[in-house]
C-alpha cells in the first residue's frame, strides 16, 4: 500500500466541450489555490462550440513544480467517447472516478487501478430541474467527490463559489448542492485513497494571483495603451477579448467616460476590417 504524499497531486478531467465543465474545473482549481498550495492548470480543448473531447489537467505541488506531469494520479472519466483511452492515462495505483449512473462497460476495466463510481447523472436529476443547467451541473458532482477524497474543505469550496458567482445567489446554492451531493456520496460509500492528502499551507500563495496567458496579454495591452479592440468569438483568442471587456472599464476611465472601443464583429474578416 502506498504512503500518501502531502500536496503533490496530478489530476486529469476528461469531459466534452460545451458541457459546462470549465466552470467546475475552475472551482476545483481555485479551491486548491485558496488553500495556499502552489498549483497550475492546463485546458486542452478543440476549436468548436460543443461536442468534441476536452481535457483539463491540474498539478498541485508544495515545492512549486508547475509543469504537467507524464503520470496522472487521478482521472475523472466523464466522456464516454474517450473513456477507452482515458483508462490507460492514469498510472498504476491511480484512481479512475467515473459516472456509474449506468454500468461500466467491460472494455473500460483494467487491473492495477482503483475505480470509484459516483452516480452524477442520477444525483443531479434529483437536485436540478429539467433544464440545460442539469447537464452543466453534473460536472459539479465530481468536484465534490474529489474534495472529499483529497481533503478540500467545503467551506473553501463555498468561498470560491461566492467569489465566482457573487451576484447570483441562486446559482451558488444550486452548484453547492451538486458539489455537496458528490462529497456526501463518496463519504457514505466509504471510499478512501492512499495517493495524496491536500493540506492548507499558511500564506502559501500570498501575493500571487491566478491568471493565464490571454488574460496577461490583455492586461499588458491595456497598460500599453490599447484603445480599439475588434474581434470575433469562438477562437482560442476569445478569452483575450473577454478579459479586455472585463478589465478596461475598471482600469481605463477618464472623467467617467470610456477611452476605448470594443467591437464584436459579425465574422473574422469584418473584425480585420475594423
mmCIF file of N, CA and C in Angstrom, residues 99 101 118-126 138:
data_model
loop_
_atom_site.group_PDB
_atom_site.id
_atom_site.type_symbol
_atom_site.label_atom_id
_atom_site.label_comp_id
_atom_site.label_asym_id
_atom_site.label_seq_id
_atom_site.Cartn_x
_atom_site.Cartn_y
_atom_site.Cartn_z
ATOM 1 N N UNK A 99 -18.794 8.182 -13.771
ATOM 2 C CA UNK A 99 -20.231 8.267 -13.506
ATOM 3 C C UNK A 99 -20.829 6.871 -13.639
ATOM 4 N N UNK A 101 -23.914 6.014 -13.120
ATOM 5 C CA UNK A 101 -25.366 6.017 -13.303
ATOM 6 C C UNK A 101 -25.779 4.880 -14.226
ATOM 7 N N UNK A 118 -19.471 7.339 -9.006
ATOM 8 C CA UNK A 118 -20.406 8.280 -8.388
ATOM 9 C C UNK A 118 -21.525 8.531 -9.402
ATOM 10 N N UNK A 119 -22.785 8.312 -9.028
ATOM 11 C CA UNK A 119 -23.887 8.428 -9.987
ATOM 12 C C UNK A 119 -24.270 9.882 -10.254
ATOM 13 N N UNK A 120 -23.404 10.589 -10.950
ATOM 14 C CA UNK A 120 -23.591 12.029 -11.140
ATOM 15 C C UNK A 120 -24.914 12.361 -11.822
ATOM 16 N N UNK A 121 -25.235 11.643 -12.897
ATOM 17 C CA UNK A 121 -26.499 11.914 -13.593
ATOM 18 C C UNK A 121 -27.693 11.736 -12.674
ATOM 19 N N UNK A 122 -27.702 10.646 -11.944
ATOM 20 C CA UNK A 122 -28.829 10.364 -11.054
ATOM 21 C C UNK A 122 -28.939 11.397 -9.939
ATOM 22 N N UNK A 123 -27.809 11.785 -9.376
ATOM 23 C CA UNK A 123 -27.825 12.769 -8.293
ATOM 24 C C UNK A 123 -28.338 14.119 -8.777
ATOM 25 N N UNK A 124 -27.880 14.535 -9.948
ATOM 26 C CA UNK A 124 -28.270 15.845 -10.467
ATOM 27 C C UNK A 124 -29.746 15.873 -10.846
ATOM 28 N N UNK A 125 -30.265 14.771 -11.341
ATOM 29 C CA UNK A 125 -31.686 14.721 -11.693
ATOM 30 C C UNK A 125 -32.579 14.985 -10.487
ATOM 31 N N UNK A 126 -32.096 14.619 -9.316
ATOM 32 C CA UNK A 126 -32.872 14.854 -8.092
ATOM 33 C C UNK A 126 -32.739 16.291 -7.593
ATOM 34 N N UNK A 138 -23.952 18.613 -13.654
ATOM 35 C CA UNK A 138 -23.473 17.243 -13.445
ATOM 36 C C UNK A 138 -21.983 17.253 -13.120
#
